[in-house]
mmCIF file of C-alpha atoms and ligand atoms in Angstrom:
data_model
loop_
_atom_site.group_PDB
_atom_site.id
_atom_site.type_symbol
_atom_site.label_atom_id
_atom_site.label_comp_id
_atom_site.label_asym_id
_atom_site.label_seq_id
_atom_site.Cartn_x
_atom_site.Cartn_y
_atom_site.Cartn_z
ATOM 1 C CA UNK A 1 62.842 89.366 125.131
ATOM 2 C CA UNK A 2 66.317 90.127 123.404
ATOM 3 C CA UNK A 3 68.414 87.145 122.593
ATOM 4 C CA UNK A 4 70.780 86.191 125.516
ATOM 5 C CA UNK A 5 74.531 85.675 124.673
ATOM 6 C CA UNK A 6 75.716 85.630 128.281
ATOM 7 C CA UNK A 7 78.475 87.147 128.656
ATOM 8 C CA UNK A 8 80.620 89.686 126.495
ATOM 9 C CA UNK A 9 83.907 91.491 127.213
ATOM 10 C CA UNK A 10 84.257 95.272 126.321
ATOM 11 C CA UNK A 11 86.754 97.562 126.396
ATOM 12 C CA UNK A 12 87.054 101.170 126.460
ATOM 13 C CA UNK A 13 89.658 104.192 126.846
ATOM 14 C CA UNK A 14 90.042 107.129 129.013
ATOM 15 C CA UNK A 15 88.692 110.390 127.930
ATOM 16 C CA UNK A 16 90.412 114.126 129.426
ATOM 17 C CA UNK A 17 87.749 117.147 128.857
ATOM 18 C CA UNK A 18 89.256 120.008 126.946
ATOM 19 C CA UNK A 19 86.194 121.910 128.030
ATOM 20 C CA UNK A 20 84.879 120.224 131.546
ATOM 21 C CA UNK A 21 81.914 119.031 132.731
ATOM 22 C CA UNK A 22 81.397 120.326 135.803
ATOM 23 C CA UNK A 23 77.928 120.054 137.657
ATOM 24 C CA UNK A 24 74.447 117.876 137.654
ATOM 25 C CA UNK A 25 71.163 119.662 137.159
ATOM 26 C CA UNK A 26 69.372 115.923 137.493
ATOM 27 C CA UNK A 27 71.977 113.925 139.514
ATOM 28 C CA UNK A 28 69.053 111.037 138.792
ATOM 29 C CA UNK A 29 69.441 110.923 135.302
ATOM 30 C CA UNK A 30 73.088 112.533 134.982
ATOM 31 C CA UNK A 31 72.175 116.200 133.209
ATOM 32 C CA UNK A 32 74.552 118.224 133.333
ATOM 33 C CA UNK A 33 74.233 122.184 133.436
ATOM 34 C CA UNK A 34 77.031 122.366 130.301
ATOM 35 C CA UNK A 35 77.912 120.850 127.242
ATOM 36 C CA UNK A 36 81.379 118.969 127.087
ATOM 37 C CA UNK A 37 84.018 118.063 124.555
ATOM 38 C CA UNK A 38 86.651 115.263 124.761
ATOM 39 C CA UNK A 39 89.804 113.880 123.570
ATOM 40 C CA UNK A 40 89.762 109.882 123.985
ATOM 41 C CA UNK A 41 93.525 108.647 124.712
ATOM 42 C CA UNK A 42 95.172 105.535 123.480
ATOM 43 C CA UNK A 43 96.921 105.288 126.292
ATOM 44 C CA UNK A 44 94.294 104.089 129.824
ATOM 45 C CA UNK A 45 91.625 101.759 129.660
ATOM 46 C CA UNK A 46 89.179 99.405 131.000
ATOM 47 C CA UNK A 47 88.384 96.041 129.907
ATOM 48 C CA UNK A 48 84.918 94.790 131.571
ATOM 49 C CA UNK A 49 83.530 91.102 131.478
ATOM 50 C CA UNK A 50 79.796 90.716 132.260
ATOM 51 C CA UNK A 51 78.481 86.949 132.687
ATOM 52 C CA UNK A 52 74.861 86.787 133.293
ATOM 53 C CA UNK A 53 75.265 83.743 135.767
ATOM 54 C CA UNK A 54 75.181 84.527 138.686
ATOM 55 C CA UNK A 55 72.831 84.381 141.764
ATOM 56 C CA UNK A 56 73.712 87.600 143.220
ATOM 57 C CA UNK A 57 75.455 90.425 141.301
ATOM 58 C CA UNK A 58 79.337 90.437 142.056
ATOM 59 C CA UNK A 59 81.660 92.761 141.291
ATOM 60 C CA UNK A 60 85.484 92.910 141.038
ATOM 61 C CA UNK A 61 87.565 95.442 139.935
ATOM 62 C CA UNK A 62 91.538 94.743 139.338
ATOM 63 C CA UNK A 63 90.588 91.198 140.988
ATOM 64 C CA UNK A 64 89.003 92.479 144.153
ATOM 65 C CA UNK A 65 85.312 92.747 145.278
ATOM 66 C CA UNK A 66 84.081 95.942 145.353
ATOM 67 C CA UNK A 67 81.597 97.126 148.202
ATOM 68 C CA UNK A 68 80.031 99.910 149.721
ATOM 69 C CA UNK A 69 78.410 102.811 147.596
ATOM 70 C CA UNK A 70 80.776 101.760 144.582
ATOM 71 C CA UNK A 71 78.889 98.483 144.672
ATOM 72 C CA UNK A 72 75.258 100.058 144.765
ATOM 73 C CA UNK A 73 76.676 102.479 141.781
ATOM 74 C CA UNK A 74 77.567 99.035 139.780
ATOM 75 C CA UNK A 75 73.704 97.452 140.638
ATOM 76 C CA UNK A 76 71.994 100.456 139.978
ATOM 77 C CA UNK A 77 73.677 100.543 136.637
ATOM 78 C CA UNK A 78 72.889 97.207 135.668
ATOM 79 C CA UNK A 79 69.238 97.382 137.115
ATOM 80 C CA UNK A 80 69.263 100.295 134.260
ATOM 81 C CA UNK A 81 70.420 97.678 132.035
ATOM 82 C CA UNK A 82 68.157 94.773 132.829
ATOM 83 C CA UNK A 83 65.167 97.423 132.514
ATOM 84 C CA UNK A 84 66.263 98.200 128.899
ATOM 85 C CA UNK A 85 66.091 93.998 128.475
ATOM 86 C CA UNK A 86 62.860 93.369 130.019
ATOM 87 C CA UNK A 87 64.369 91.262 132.900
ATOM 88 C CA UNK A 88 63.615 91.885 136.653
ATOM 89 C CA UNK A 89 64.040 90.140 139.404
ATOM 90 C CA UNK A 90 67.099 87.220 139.570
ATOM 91 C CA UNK A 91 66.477 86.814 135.695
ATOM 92 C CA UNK A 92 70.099 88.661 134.553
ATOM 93 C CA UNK A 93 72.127 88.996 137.931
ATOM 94 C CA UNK A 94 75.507 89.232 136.586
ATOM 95 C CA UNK A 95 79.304 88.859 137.431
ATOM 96 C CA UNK A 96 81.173 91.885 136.437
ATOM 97 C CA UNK A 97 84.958 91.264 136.119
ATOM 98 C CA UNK A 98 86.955 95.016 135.540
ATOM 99 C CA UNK A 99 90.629 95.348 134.970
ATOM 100 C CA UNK A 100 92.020 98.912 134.485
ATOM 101 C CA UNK A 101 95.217 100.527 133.170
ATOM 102 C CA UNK A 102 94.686 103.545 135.085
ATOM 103 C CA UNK A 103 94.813 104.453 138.889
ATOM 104 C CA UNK A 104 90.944 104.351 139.698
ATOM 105 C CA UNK A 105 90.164 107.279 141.400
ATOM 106 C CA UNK A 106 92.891 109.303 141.134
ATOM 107 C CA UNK A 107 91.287 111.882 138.683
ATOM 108 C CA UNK A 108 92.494 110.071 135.634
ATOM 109 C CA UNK A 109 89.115 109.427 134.189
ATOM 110 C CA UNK A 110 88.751 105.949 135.509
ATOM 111 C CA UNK A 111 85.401 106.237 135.654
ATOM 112 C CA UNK A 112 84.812 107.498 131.925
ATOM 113 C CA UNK A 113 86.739 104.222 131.160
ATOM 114 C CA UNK A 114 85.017 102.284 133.552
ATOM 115 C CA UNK A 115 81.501 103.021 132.925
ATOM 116 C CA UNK A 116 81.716 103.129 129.234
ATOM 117 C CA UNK A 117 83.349 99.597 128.885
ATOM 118 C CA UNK A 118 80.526 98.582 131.116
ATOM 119 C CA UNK A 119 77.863 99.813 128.857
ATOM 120 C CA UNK A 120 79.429 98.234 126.156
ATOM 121 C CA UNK A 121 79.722 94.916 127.661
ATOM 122 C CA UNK A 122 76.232 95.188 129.760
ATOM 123 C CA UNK A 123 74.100 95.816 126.669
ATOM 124 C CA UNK A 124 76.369 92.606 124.763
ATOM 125 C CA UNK A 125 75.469 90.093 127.397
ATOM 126 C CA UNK A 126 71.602 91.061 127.463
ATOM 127 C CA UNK A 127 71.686 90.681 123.867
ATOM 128 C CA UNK A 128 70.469 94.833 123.384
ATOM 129 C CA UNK A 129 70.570 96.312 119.946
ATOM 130 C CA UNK A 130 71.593 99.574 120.795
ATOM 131 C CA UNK A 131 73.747 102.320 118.441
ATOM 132 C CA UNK A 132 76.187 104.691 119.927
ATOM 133 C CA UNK A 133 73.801 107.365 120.788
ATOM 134 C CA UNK A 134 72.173 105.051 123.070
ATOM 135 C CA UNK A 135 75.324 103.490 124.321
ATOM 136 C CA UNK A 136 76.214 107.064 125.076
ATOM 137 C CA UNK A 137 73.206 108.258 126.998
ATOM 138 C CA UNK A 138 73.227 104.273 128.671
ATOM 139 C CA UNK A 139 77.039 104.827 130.221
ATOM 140 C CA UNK A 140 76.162 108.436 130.718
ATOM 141 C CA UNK A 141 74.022 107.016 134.038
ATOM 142 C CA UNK A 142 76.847 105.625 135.330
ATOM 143 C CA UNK A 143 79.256 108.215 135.024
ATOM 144 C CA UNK A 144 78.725 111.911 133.158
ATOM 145 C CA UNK A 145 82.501 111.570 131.584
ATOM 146 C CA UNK A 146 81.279 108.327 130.314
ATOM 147 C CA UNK A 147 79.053 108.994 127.722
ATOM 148 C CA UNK A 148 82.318 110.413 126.036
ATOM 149 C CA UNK A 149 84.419 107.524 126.300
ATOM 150 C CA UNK A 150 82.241 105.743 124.248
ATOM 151 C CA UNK A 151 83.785 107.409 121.108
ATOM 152 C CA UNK A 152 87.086 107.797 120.141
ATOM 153 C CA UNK A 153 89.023 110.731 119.035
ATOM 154 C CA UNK A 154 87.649 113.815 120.344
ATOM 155 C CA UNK A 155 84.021 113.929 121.674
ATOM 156 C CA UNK A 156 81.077 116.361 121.868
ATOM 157 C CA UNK A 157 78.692 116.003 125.054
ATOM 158 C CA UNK A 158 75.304 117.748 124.491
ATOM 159 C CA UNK A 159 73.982 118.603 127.700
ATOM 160 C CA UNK A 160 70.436 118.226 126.259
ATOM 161 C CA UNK A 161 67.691 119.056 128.542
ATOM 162 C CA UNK A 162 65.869 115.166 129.127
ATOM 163 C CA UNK A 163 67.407 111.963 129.237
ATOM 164 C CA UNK A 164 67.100 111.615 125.510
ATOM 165 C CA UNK A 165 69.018 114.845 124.220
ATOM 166 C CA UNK A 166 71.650 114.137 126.672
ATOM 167 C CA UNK A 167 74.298 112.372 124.604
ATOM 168 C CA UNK A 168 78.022 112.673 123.324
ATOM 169 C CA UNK A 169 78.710 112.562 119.798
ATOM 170 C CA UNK A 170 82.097 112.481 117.534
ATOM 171 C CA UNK A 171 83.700 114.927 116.335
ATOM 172 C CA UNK A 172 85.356 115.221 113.232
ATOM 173 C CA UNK A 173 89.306 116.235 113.324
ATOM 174 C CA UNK A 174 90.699 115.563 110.304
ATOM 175 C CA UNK A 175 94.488 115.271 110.660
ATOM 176 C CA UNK A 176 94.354 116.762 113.962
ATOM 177 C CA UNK A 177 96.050 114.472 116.330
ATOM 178 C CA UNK A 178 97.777 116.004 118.849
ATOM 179 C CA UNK A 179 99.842 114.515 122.278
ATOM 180 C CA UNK A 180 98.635 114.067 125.695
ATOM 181 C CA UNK A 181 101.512 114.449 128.470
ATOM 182 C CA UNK A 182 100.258 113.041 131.367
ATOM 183 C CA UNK A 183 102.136 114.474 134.372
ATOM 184 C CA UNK A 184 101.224 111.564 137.303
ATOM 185 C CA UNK A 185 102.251 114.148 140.335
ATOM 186 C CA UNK A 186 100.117 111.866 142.692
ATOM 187 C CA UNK A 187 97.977 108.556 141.749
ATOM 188 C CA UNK A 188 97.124 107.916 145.519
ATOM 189 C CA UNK A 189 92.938 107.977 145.507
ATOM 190 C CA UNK A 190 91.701 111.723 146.194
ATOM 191 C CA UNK A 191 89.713 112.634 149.233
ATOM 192 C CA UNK A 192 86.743 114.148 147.945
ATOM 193 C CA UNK A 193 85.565 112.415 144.858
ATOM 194 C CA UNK A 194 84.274 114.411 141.996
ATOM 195 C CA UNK A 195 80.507 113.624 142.616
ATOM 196 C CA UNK A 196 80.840 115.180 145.915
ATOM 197 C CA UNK A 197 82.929 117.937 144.527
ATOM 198 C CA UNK A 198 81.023 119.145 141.903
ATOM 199 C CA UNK A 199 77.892 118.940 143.996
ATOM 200 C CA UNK A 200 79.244 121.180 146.447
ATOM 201 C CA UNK A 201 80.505 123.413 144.239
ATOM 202 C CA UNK A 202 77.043 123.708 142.198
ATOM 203 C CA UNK A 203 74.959 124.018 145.896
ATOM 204 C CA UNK A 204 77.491 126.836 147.331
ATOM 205 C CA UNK A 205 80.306 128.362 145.197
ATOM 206 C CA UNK A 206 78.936 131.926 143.876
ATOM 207 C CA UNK A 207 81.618 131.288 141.168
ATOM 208 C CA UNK A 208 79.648 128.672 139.759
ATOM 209 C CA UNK A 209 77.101 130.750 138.045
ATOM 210 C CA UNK A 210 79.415 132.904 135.963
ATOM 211 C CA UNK A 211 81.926 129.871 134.775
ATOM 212 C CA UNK A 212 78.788 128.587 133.765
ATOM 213 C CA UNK A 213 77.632 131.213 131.508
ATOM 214 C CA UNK A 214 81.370 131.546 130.108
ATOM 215 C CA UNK A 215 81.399 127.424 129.310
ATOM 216 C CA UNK A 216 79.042 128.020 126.289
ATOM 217 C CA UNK A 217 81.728 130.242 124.779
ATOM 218 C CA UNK A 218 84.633 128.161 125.417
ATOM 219 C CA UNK A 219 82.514 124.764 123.965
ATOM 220 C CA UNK A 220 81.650 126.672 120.747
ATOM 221 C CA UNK A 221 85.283 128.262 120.322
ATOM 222 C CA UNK A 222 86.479 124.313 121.039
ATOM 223 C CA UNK A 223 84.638 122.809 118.348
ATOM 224 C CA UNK A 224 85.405 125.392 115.848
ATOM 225 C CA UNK A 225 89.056 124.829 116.880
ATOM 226 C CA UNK A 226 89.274 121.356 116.979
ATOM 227 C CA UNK A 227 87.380 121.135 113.777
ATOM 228 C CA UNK A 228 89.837 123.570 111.737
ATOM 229 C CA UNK A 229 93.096 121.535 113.625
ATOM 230 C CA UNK A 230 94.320 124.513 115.784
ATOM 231 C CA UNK A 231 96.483 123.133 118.489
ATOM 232 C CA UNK A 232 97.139 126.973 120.060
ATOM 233 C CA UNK A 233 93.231 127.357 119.982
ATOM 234 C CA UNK A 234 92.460 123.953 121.166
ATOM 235 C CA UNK A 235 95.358 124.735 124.180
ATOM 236 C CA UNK A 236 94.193 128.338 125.461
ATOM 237 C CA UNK A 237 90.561 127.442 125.756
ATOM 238 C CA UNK A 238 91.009 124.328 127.890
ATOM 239 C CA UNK A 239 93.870 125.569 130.079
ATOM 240 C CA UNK A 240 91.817 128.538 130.709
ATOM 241 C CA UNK A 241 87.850 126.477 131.122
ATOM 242 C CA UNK A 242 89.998 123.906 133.749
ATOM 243 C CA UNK A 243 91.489 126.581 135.760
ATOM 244 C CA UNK A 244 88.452 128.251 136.057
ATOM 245 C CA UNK A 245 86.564 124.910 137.173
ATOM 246 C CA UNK A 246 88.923 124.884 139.398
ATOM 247 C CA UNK A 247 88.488 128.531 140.595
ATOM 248 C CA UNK A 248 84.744 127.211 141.076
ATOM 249 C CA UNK A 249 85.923 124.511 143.713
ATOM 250 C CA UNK A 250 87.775 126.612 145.334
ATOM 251 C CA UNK A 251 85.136 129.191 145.936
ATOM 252 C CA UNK A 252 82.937 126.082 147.385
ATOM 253 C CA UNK A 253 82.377 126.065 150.983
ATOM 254 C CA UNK A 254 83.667 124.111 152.479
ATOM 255 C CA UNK A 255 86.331 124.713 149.615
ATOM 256 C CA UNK A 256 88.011 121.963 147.112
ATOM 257 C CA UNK A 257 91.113 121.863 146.525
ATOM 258 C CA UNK A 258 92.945 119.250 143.919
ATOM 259 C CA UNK A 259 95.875 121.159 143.484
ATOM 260 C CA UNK A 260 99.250 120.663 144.901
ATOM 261 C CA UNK A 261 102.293 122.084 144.938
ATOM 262 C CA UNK A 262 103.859 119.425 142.669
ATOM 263 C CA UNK A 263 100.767 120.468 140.651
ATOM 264 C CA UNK A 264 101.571 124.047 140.191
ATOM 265 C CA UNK A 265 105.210 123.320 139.237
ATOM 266 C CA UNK A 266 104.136 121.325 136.758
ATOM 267 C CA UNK A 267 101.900 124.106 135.755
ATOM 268 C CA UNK A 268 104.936 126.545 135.444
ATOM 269 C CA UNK A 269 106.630 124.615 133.522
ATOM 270 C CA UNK A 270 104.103 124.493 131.168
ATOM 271 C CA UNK A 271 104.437 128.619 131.429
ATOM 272 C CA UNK A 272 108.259 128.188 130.732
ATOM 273 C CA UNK A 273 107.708 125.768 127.476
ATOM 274 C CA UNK A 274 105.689 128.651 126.496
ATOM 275 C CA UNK A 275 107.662 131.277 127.058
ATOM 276 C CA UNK A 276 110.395 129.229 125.251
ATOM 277 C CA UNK A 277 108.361 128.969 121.980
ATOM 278 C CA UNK A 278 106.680 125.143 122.482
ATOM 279 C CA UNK A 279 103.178 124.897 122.267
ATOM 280 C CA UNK A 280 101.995 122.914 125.417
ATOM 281 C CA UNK A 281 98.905 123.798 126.937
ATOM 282 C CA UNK A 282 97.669 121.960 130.672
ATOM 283 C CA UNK A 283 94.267 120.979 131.766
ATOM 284 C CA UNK A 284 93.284 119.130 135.118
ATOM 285 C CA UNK A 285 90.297 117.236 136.566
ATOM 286 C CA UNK A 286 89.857 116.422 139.972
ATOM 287 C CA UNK A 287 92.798 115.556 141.302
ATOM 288 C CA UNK A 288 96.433 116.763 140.981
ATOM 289 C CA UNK A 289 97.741 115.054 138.174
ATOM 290 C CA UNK A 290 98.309 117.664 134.792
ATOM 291 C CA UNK A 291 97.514 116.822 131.321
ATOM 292 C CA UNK A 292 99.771 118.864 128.667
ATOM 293 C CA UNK A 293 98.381 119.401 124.918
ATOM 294 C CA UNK A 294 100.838 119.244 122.517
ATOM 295 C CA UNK A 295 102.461 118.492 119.046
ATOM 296 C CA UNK A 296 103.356 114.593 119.258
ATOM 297 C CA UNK A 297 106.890 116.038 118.137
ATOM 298 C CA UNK A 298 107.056 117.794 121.208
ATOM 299 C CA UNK A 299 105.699 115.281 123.750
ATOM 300 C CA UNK A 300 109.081 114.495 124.405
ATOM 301 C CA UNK A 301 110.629 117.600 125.112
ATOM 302 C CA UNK A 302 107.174 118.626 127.037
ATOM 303 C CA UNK A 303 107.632 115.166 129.544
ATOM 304 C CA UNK A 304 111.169 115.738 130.407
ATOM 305 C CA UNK A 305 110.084 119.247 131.566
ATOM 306 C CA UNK A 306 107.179 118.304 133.756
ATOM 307 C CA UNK A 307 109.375 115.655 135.308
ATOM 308 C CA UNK A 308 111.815 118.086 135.975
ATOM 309 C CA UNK A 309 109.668 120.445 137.567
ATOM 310 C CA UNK A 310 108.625 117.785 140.575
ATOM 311 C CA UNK A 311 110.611 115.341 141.964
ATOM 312 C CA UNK A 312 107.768 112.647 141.980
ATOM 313 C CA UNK A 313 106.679 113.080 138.760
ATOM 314 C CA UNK A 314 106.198 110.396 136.140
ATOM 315 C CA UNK A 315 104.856 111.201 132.860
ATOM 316 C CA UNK A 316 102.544 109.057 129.891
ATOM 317 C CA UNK A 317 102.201 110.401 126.537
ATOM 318 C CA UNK A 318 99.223 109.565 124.801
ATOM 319 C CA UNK A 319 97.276 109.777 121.487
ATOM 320 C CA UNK A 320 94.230 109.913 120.239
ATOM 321 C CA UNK A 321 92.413 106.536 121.158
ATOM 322 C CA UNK A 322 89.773 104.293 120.136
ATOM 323 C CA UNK A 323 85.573 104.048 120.534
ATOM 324 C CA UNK A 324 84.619 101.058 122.983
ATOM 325 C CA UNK A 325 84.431 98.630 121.625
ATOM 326 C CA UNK A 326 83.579 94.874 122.213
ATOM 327 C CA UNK A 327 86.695 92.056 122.111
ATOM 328 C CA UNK A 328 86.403 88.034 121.676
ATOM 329 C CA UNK A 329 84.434 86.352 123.679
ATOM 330 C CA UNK A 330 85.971 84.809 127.344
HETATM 331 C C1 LIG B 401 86.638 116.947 136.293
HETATM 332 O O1 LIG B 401 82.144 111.970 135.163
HETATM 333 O O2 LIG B 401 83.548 111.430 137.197
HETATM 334 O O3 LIG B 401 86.785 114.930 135.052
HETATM 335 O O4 LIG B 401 79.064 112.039 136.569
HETATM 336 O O5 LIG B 401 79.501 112.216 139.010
HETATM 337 O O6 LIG B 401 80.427 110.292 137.718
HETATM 338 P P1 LIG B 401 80.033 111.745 137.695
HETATM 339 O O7 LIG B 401 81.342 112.605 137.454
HETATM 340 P P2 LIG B 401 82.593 112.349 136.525
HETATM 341 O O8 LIG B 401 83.204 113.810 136.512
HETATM 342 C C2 LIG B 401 84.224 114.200 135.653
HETATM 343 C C3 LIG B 401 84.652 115.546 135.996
HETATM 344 C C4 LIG B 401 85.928 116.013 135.327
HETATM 345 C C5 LIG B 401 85.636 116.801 134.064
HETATM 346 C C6 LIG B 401 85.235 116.027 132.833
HETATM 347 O O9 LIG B 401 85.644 114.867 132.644
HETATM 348 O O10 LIG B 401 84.507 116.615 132.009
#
């Protein structure tokens, strides 16, 4: 059996798809039907304790116990984790303490955060010798967006075809390191959560099927642009890959709907930077809330025009963040 430090304290950042994932073909093992690629943020993150001490398996997240099927999502997770250690049973119940700097559940990749500091911190306190690749395809069971939040910078998810191919991977930008606006138009938790969505959408949108076949194209023109540093590139592949995601959901029956009004103002004023010469470039995820590509010089100019654009608007600009990553012990 692997040596048992305990406990260990992890933390990792949010990750916003430039090119989405978007729909299981083994909800059991998290495959997805398309590849995915990432840009971690500096900006929110998760910091997870896991003490192997306890009788029963409790967890807390931002200081309260969590129930229900978020609970059974947790266990399930660390059963996966005990199975990697050889423990069954009692042997390696833990407590799992979670604090995050992002609205959970609000479509602002809380669970890319959450799951991947978990990981992290999971594998630490059974004493695991895993690499990245393994953390990756570990945190990729509890949450697809996950396995990408286990790298920093931007972040290549092969959809592989078995539990083993399916992993994220870095990839290289040199001196690419563009802004992340985040236009908060709504951090109140959504009503259909992205599991559910993206089911529904893969079982009965007829859109589905074609965004599918056109996700391969937009992943390979992504890496080639983020690889070469082309912010215009970069910007007109994911604004057009998210609002055709979304064009999937809302083709779903019953249909999904994440955007809002305040959403779509935000959205037009992402047309009007445009227009006006600024290159700013918006992707969502499901919920309301926009996320605006641009130059970090810009960020500025590019959050005073979302906020302007909706009255309840309040804006984050981010940068490229770090892998997860394990902190001092508690
Ligand atoms: C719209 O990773 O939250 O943010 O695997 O069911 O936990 P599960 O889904 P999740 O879905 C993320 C969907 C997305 C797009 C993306 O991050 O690629």
């Amino acid at each position: 059996m692997a040596a048992d430090p305990r406990s260990a304290t992890a933390v990792a950042h949010a990750n916003i798809a430039l090119v989405k994932y978007w729909g299981k073909r083994d909800a059991g093992l998290v495959l997805p039907w398309t590849g995915s690629l990432s840009m971690t943020l500096d900006a929110f993150s998760t910091r997870t304790t896991v003490h192997l001490d306890a009788d029963e398996d409790r967890v807390r997240i931002d200081g309260v116990p969590v129930t229900g099927e978020q609970y059974r999502r947790v266990v399930a997770f660390l059963d996966l984790v005990r199975a990697m250690a050889g423990r069954s049973g009692k042997a390696g119940k833990a407590r799992v303490d979670s604090w995050n700097t992002v609205p959970t559940g609000a479509g602002l990749a809380s669970s890319a955060s959450g799951f991947a500091a978990l990981a992290v911190a999971a594998a630490a306190a059974h004493g695991l010798d895993v690499d990245p690749t393994a953390l990756s395809r570990l945190a990729r069971r509890g949450s697809g967006s996950a396995s990408r939040s286990v790298f920093g910078g931007f972040a290549l998810w092969h959809a592989g075809h078995d539990d083993a191919s399916s992993y994220a991977e870095p990839v290289p930008s040199p001196g690419f390191a563009p802004a992340m606006v985040i236009a908060m138009v709504d951090t109140g938790h959504k009503s259909v959560s992205s599991r559910e969505a993206m089911r529904r959408t893969v079982e009965t949108s007829p859109l589905y099927r074609p965004w599918v076949d056109s996700a391969a194209e937009d992943l390979a023109g992504m890496l080639a642009a983020v690889t070469r540093g082309d912010l215009d590139a970069v910007g007109e592949i994911a604004e057009r890959n998210a609002l055709g995601m979304h064009a999937t959901m809302l083709a779903a029956r019953p249909a999904v709907r994440y955007l809002s009004p305040a959403t779509v103002a935000v959205l037009d004023s992402v047309l009007e930077l445009r227009r006006a010469g600024v290159s700013a470039y918006a992707t969502m995820d499901a919920g309301p809330n926009v996320k605006i590509l641009c130059y970090p010089e810009d960020a500025g100019r590019v959050a005073g025009a979302a906020s302007a654009a909706s009255a309840h608007c309040s804006t984050v600009v981010a940068g490229l963040g770090p892998s997860a990553h394990l902190v001092g012990r508690p």
